[in-house]
Coordinates of C-alpha atoms in Angstrom, one line a residue:
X1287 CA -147.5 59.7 24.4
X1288 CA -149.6 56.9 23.4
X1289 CA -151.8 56.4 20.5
X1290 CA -154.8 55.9 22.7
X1291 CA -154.2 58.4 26.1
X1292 CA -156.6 57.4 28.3
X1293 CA -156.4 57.2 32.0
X1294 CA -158.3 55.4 34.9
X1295 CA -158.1 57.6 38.3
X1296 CA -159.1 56.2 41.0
X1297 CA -159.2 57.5 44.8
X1298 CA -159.7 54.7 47.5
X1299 CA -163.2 55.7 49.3
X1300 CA -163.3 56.8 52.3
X1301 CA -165.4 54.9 55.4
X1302 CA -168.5 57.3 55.1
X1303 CA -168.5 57.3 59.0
X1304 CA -167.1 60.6 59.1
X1305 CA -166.1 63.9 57.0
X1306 CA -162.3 64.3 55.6
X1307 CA -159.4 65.0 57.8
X1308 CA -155.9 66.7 56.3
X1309 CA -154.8 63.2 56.5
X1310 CA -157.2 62.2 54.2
X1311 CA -156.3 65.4 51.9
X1312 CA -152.5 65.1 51.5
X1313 CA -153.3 61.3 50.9
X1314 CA -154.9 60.3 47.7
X1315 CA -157.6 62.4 47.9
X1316 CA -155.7 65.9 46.7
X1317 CA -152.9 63.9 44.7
X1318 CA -155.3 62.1 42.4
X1319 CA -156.7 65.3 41.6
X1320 CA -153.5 66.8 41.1
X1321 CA -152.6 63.9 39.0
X1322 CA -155.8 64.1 36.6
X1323 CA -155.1 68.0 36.1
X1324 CA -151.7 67.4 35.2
X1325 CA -152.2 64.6 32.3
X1326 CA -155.4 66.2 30.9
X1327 CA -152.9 69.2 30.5
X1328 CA -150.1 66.8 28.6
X1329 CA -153.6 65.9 26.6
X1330 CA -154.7 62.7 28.2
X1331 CA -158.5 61.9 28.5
X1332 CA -159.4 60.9 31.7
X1333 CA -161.9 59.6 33.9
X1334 CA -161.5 60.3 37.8
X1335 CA -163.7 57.9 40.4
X1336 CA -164.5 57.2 43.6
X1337 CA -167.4 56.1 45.2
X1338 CA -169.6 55.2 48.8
X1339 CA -168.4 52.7 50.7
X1340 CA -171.5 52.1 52.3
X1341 CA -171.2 47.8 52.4
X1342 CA -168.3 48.5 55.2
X1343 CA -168.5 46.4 58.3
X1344 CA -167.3 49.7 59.7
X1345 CA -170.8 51.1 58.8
X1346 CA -172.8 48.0 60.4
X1347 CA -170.8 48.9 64.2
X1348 CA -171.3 52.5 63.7
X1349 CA -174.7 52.2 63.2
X1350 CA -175.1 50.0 65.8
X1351 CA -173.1 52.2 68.4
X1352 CA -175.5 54.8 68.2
X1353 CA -178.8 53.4 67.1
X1354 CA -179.0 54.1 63.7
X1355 CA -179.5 52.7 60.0
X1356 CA -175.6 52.2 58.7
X1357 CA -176.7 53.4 55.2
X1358 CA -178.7 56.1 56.5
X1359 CA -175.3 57.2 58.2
X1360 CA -173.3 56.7 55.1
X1361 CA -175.7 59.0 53.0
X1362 CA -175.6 61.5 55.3
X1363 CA -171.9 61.5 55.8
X1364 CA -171.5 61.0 52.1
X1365 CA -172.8 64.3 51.4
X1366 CA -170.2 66.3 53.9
X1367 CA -167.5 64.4 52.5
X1368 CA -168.6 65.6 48.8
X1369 CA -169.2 69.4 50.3
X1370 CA -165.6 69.2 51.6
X1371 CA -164.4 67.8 48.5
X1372 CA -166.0 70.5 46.7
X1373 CA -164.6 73.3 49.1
X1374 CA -161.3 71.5 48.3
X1375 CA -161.3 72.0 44.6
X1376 CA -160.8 68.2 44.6
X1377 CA -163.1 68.0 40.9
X1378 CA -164.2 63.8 41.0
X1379 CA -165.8 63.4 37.7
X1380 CA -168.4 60.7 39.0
X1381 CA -168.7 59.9 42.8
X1382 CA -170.6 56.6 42.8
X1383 CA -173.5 55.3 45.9
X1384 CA -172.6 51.6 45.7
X1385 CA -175.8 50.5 48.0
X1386 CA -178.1 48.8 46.1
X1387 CA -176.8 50.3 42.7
X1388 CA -177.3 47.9 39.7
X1389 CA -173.8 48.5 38.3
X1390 CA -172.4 47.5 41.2
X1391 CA -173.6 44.7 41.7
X1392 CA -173.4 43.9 38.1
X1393 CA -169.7 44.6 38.3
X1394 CA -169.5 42.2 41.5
X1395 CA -171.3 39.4 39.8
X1396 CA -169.0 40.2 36.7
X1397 CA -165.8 39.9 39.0
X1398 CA -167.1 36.6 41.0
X1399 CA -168.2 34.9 38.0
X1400 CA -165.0 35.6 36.3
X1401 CA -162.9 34.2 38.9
X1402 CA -164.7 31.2 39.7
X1403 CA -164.2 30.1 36.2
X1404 CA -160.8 29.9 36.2
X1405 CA -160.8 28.1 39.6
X1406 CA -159.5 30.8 41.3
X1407 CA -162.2 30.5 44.2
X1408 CA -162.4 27.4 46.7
X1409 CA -165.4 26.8 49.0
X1410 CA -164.3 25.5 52.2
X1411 CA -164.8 25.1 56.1
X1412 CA -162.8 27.4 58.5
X1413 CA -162.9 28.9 61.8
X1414 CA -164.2 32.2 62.2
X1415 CA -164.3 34.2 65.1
X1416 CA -168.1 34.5 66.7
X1417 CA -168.7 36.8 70.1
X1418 CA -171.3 34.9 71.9
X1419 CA -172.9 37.8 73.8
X1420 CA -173.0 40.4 71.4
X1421 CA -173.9 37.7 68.6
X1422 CA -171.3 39.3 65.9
X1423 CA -169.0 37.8 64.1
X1424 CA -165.1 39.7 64.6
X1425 CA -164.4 39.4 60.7
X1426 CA -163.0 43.6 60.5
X1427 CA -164.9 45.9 62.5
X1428 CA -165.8 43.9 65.7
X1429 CA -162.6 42.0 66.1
X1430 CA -159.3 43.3 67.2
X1431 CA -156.2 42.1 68.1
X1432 CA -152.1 41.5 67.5
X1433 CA -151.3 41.9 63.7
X1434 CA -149.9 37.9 63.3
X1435 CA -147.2 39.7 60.9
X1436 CA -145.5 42.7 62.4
X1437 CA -147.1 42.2 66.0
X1438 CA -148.8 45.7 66.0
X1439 CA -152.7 46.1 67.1
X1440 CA -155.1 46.1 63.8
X1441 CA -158.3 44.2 63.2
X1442 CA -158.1 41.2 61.0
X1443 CA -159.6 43.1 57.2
X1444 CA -155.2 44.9 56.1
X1445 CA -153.1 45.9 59.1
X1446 CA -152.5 49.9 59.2
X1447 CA -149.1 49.5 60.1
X1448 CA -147.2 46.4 57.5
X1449 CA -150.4 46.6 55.1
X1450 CA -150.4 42.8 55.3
X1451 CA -154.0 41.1 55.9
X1452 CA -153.8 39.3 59.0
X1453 CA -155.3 36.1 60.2
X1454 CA -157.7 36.2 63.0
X1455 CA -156.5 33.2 64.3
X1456 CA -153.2 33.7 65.1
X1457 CA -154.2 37.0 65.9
X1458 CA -153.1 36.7 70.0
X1459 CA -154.9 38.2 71.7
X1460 CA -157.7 38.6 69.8
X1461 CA -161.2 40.2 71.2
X1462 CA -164.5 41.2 70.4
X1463 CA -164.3 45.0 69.7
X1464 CA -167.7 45.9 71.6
X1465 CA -167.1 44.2 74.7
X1466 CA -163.8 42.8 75.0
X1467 CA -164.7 39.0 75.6
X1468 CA -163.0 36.3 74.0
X1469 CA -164.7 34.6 70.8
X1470 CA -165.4 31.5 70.4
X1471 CA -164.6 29.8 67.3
X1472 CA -166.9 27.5 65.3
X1473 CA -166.5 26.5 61.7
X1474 CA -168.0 28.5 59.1
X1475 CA -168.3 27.8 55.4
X1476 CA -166.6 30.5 53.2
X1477 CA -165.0 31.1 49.9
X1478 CA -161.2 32.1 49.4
X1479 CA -159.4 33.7 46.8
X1480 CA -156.2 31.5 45.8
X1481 CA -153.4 34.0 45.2
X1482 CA -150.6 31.3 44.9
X1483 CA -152.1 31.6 42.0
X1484 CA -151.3 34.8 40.6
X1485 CA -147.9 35.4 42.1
X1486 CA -146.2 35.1 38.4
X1487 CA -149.0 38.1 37.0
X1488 CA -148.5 40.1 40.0
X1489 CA -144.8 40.1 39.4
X1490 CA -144.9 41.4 36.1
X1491 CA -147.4 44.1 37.2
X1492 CA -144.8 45.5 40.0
X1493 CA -141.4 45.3 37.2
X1494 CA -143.6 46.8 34.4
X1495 CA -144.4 50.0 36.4
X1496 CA -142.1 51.9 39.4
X1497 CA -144.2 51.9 42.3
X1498 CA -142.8 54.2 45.4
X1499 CA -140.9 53.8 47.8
X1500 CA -140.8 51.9 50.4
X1501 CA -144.0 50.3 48.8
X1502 CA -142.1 49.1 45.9
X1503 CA -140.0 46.5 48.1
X1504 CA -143.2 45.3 50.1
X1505 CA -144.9 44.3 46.7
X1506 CA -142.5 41.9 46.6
X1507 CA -142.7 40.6 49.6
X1508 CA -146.0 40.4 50.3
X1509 CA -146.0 37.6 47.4
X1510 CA -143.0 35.8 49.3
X1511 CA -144.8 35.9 53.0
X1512 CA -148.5 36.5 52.3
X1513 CA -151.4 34.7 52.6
X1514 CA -151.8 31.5 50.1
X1515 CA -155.7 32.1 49.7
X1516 CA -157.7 35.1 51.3
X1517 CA -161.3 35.3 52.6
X1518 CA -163.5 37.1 50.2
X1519 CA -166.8 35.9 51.7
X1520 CA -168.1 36.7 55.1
X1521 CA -171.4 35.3 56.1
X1522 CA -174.0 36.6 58.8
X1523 CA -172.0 40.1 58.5
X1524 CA -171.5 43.4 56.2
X1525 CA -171.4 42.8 52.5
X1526 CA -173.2 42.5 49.4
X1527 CA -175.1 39.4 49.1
X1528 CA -174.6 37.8 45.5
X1529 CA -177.4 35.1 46.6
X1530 CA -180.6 35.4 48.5
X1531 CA -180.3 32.9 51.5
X1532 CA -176.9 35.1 52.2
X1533 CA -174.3 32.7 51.9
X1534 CA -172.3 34.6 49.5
X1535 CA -171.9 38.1 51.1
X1536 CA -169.0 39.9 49.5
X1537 CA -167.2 41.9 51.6
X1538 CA -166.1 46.0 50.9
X1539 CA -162.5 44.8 50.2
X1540 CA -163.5 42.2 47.8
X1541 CA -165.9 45.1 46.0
X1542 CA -163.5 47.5 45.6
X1543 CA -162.4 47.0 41.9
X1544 CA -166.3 46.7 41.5
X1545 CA -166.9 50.2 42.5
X1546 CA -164.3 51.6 40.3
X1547 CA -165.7 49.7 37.7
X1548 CA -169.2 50.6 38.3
X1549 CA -168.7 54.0 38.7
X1550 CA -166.6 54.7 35.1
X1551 CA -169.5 52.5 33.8
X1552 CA -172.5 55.2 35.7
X1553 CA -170.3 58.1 34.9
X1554 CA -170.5 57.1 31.3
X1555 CA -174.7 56.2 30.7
X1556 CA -175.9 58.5 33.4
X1557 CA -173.5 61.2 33.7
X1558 CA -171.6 62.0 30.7
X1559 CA -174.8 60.8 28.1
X1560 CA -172.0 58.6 26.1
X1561 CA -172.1 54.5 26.6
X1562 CA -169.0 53.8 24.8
X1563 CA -167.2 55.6 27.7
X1564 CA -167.3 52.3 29.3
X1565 CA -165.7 50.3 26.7
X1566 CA -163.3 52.9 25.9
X1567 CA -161.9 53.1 29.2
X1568 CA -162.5 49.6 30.8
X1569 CA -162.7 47.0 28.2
X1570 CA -159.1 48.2 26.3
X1571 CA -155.4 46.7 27.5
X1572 CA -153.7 50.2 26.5
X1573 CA -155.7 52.0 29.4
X1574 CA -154.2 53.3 32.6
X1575 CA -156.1 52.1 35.8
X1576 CA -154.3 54.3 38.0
X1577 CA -154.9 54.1 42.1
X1578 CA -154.4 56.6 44.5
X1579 CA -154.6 54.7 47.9
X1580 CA -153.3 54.7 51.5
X1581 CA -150.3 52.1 52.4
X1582 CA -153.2 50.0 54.6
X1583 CA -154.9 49.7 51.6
X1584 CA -151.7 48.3 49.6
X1585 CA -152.8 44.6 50.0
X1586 CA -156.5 44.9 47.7
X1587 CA -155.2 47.3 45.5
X1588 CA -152.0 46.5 44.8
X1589 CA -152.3 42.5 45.3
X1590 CA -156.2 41.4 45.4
X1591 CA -157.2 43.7 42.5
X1592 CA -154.5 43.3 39.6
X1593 CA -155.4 39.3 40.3
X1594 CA -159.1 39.8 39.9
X1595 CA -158.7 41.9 36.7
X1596 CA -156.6 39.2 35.7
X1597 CA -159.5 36.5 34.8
X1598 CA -161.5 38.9 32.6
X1599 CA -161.6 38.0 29.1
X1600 CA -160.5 40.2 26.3
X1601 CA -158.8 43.6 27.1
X1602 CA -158.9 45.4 30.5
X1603 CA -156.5 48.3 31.5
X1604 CA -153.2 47.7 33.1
X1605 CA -152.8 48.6 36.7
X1606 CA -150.7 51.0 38.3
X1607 CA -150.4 52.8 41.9
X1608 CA -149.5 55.4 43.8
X1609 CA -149.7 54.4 47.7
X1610 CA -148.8 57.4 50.5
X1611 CA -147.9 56.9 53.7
X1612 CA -149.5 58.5 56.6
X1613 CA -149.4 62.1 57.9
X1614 CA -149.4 63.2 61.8
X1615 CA -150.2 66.2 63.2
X1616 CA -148.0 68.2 65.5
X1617 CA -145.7 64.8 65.6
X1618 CA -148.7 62.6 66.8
X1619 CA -151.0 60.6 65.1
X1620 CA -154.1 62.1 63.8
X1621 CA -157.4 60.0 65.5
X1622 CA -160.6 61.9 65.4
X1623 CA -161.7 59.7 68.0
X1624 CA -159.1 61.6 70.5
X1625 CA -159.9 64.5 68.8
X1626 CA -156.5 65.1 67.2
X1627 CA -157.5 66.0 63.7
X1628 CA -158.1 68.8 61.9
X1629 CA -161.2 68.9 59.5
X1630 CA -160.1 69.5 55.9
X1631 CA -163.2 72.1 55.6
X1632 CA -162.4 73.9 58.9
X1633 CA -158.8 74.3 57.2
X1634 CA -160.0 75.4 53.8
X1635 CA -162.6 77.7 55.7
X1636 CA -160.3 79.9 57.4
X1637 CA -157.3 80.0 55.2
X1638 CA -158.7 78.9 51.5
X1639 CA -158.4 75.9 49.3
X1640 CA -155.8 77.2 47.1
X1641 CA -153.2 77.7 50.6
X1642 CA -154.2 74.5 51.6
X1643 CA -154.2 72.4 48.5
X1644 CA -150.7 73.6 47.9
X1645 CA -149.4 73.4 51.9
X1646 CA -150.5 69.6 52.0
X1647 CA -149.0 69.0 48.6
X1648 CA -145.8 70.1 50.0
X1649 CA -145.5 68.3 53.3
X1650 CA -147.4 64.8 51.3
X1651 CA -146.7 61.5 52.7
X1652 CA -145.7 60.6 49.3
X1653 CA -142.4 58.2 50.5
X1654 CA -142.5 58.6 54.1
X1655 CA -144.3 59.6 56.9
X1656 CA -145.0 63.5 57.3
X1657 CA -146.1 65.8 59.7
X1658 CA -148.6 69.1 59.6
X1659 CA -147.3 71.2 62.4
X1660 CA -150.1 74.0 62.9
X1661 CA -147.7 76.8 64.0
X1662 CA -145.6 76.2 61.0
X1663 CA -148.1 76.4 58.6
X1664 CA -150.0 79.4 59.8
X1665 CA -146.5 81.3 59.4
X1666 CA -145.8 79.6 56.0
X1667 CA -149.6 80.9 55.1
X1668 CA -148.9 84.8 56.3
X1669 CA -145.0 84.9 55.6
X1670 CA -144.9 83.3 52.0
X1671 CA -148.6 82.7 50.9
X1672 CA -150.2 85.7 51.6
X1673 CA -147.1 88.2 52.2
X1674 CA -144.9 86.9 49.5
X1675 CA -147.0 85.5 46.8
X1676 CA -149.1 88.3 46.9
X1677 CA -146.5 91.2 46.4
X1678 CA -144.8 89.2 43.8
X1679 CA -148.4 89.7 41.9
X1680 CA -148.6 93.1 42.3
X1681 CA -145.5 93.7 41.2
X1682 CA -146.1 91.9 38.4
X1683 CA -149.2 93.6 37.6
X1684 CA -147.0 96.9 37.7
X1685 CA -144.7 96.1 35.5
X1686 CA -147.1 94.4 33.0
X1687 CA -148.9 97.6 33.0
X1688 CA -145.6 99.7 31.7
X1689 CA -145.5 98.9 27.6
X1690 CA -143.4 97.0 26.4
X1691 CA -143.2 94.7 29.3
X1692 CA -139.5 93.9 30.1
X1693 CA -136.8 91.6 27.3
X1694 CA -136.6 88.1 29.4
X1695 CA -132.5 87.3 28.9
X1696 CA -130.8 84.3 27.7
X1697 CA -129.9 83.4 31.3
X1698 CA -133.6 83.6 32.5
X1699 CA -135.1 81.4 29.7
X1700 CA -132.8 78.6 30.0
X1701 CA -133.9 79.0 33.9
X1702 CA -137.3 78.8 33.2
X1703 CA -137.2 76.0 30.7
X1704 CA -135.3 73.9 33.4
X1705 CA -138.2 74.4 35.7
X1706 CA -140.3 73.5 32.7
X1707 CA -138.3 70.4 32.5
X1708 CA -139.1 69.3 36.2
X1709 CA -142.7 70.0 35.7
X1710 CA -142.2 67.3 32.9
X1711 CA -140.9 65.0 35.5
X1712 CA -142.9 65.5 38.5
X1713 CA -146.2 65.6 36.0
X1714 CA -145.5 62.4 34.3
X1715 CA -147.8 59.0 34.5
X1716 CA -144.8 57.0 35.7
X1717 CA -142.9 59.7 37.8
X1718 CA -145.5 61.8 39.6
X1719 CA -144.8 63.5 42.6
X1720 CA -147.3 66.7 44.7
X1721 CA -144.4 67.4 46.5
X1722 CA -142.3 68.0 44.1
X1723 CA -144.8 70.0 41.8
X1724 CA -145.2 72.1 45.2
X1725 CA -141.7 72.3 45.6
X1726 CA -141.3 74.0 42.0
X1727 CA -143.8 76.5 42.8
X1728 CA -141.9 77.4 45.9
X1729 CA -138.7 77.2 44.8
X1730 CA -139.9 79.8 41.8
X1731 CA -141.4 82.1 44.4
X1732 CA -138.3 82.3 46.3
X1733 CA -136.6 83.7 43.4
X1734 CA -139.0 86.0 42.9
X1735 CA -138.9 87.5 46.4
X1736 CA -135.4 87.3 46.1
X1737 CA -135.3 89.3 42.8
X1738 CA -137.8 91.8 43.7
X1739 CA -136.0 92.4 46.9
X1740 CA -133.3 93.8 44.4
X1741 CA -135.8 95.5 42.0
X1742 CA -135.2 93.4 38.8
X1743 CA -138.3 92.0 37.1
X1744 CA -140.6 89.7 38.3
X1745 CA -143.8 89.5 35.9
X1746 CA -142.2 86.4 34.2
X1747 CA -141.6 84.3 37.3
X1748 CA -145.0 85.4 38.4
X1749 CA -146.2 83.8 35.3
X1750 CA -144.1 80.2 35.5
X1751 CA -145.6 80.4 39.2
X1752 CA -149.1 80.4 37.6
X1753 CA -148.7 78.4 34.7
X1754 CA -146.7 75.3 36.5
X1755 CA -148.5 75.4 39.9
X1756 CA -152.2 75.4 38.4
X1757 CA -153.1 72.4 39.2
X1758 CA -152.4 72.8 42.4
X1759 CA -153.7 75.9 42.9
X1760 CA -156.3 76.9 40.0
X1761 CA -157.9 80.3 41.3
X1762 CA -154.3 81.7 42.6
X1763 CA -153.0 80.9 38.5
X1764 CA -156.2 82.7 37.3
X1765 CA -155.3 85.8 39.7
X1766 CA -151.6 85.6 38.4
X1767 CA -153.2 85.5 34.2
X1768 CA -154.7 88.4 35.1
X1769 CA -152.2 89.9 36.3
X1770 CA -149.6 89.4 33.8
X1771 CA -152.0 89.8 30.9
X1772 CA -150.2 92.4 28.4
X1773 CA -151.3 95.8 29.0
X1774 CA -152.9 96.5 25.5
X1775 CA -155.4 93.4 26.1
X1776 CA -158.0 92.6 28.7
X1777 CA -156.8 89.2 30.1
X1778 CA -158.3 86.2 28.4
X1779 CA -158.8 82.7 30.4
X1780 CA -156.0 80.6 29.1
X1781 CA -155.2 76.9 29.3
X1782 CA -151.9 76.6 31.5
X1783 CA -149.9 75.4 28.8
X1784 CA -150.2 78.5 26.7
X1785 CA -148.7 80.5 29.5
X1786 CA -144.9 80.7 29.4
X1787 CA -144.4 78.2 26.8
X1788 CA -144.9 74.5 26.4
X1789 CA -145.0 72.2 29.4

């Protein structure tokens, strides 16, 4: 462990157009959480972010598809998508409102000023697209067409499908989102971010740290076959204006290092009471900035983000990322606007957040594509959850209750401490993996039921179960410490690492 264990967690927000999905769960949502439990367990001090992204130009068309203020909508959605976080266990430490927030846009002015000092940001003319009768411009939200870089339909802000940002000119066909005219195309001063620039940096960025599969090959060559500048301005449309006539409007994907860095900097005057937070965290080069994103939003993370933290003076933490794929539902793609989603609170509602914080940590689109299938998981939830997992603790309860509780043999802890061993590497910094901290609570279960089935003792499986699958399921491992307490003691709340050795 390092001298100074400190980790950045960061969770990509969410459009506040809507509540969570399951998609949105098993995605970086429940595994950043996951993640911060785990390391604050191996002793690291962490801070865990998100924030509003209420300066997306998919706020502006919202709002005006159904008559209403865009940040009025965000605040309101905002607050369901906290309340399902909450239901979820999902335990942000801050959970910034960028609009109008000071820090924000002292972290955006931070960020521009930065890189136009080192030249990394040219003014120039281009040709943006403008719809004529609905007077918008078709920069992300109002534009749509064919990805110019793997051919598949995406708007022109990152593609969901290659991750790549496209260009909205070679974009063919490419039409106006509200009414499905053709733009026209007049030139339009704006600023661009040079990432020629920073191919050397980003390289050293993507061999210093394992990123996943298959995202680890695309961070390569993304620098090969990307852009050679990108768009960071976008006048007349969504954004946060940096001057008053308007003419510098950042845009959301532009801001989004600026929220993280706003929100560690909130979290630690207003939340926490303690300043030095900020410098501790953000202003040190042996600091973690860890993101949990989505593949389609590889391309500011993973490319635009590590460049902009590049041009800050003194120290700044080093980057690192964990991208998922995405998850369908009964083997189609989940779309709330076809209604084929399932809301993450209607889930946690009816079967609990501790059966479905550890059912989407095993089927996570960690590597590849996934797929919740409804009818599986309702008999996984009766059959093992329910059924299984809760025989296995009342058996153990029985057997704690009989003094002295049974001798664990030679045979069982060498079993034990290999699981303890793949806790190790599914909980560490560089090798993290849901699914396979899921996968060891399962797998320990099943040799429970298998050994109860036979009448041999259980109470000490029951116990790995709680101790290694806490974080993924915190009021289940506070059912199984009471449960395996010792007989002659009440049961005592217990930091996971205390039960069943170290981890």
């Amino acid at each position: 462990m390092p001298a100074n264990p400190k980790l950045i967690v960061t969770i990509t927000p969410p459009t506040p157009n809507g509540d969570l999905h399951i998609g949105h769960i098993a995605g970086p949502f429940l595994s950043a959480d996951v993640f911060t439990r785990v390391q604050r367990q191996q002793g690291y001090d962490c801070v865990f972010v998100s924030y509003s992204d209420d300066y997306q130009s998919y706020m502006k068309r919202k709002g005006l598809e159904v008559g209403r203020d865009p940040i009025e909508l965000a605040n309101e959605n905002t607050g369901r998508i906290k309340a399902t976080l909450q239901a979820a266990d999902i335990d942000i430490d801050h959970w910034m409102s960028s609009y109008g927030n000071p820090y924000f846009l002292q972290a955006a002015q931070e960020i521009h000023e930065a890189a136009s000092r080192r030249g990394a940001i040219q003014r120039h003319s281009s040709q943006e697209p403008f719809c004529p009768k609905c007077r918008t411009w078709g920069y992300e939200a109002f534009g749509r067409g064919n990805c110019n870089y793997c051919g598949v339909d995406s708007d022109a802000s990152q593609c969901e499908n290659c991750a790549y940002p496209p260009e909205a000119s070679l974009m063919n066909p490419f039409r106006c989102k509200v009414c499905g005219g053709d733009f026209e195309w007049p030139s339009m001063e704006r600023e661009f971010l040079q990432m020629a620039r920073y191919e050397e940096h980003l390289r050293g960025i993507y061999h210093r740290k394992p990123i996943r599969r298959p995202m680890d090959a695309w961070a390569d060559e993304v620098l090969r076959s990307g852009p050679q500048e990108w768009g960071i301005t976008r006048p007349e449309e969504a954004g946060l204006d940096l001057e008053p006539d308007g003419s510098r409007r950042l845009h959301t994907w532009f801001l989004g290092i600026c929220g993280y860095i706003a929100a560690v900097h909130e979290y630690a005057e207003k939340i926490a009471g303690k300043p030095e937070i900020y410098e501790e965290f953000w202003k040190r080069d042996d600091v973690r900035l860890v993101h949990f994103l989505g593949h389609d939003c590889a391309y500011s993370h993973m490319v635009v983000y590590p460049a902009l933290l590049s041009n800050l003076e003194g120290g700044k933490p080093v980057p690192q990322f964990y991208p998922n794929q995405f998850m369908k539902l009964n083997g189609k793609n989940l779309s709330t606007s076809r209604n084929h989603a399932i809301w993450a609170k209607d889930l946690i509602a009816e079967y609990g957040a501790d059966a479905s914080r550890l059912y989407l940590a095993l089927v996570a689109p960690e590597e590849f594509e996934s797929n919740f299938d409804v009818e599986t998981f309702r008999t996984w939830h009766r059959s093992v959850f329910v059924e299984t997992i809760g025989a296995l603790i009342d058996r153990a309860r029985r057997e704690r209750t009989a003094l002295p509780p049974a001798a664990i043999g030679v045979d069982d802890e060498a079993l034990l401490a290999g699981f303890r061993e793949r806790w190790r590497t599914a909980a560490g910094v560089d090798t993290f993996s849901m699914r396979a901290l899921a996968q060891i609570v399962l797998d320990l279960v099943a040799i429970g039921r298998d050994r109860m089935a036979v009448g041999n003792p259980v109470a000490h499986i029951v116990e790995q179960i709680g101790t290694l699958g806490s974080a993924l399921h915190p009021d289940l491992s506070e059912r199984i410490a009471e449960a395996v307490a010792p007989a002659s003691a009440p049961a005592q709340p217990r930091e996971p690492a205390e039960l069943g050795g170290s981890i």
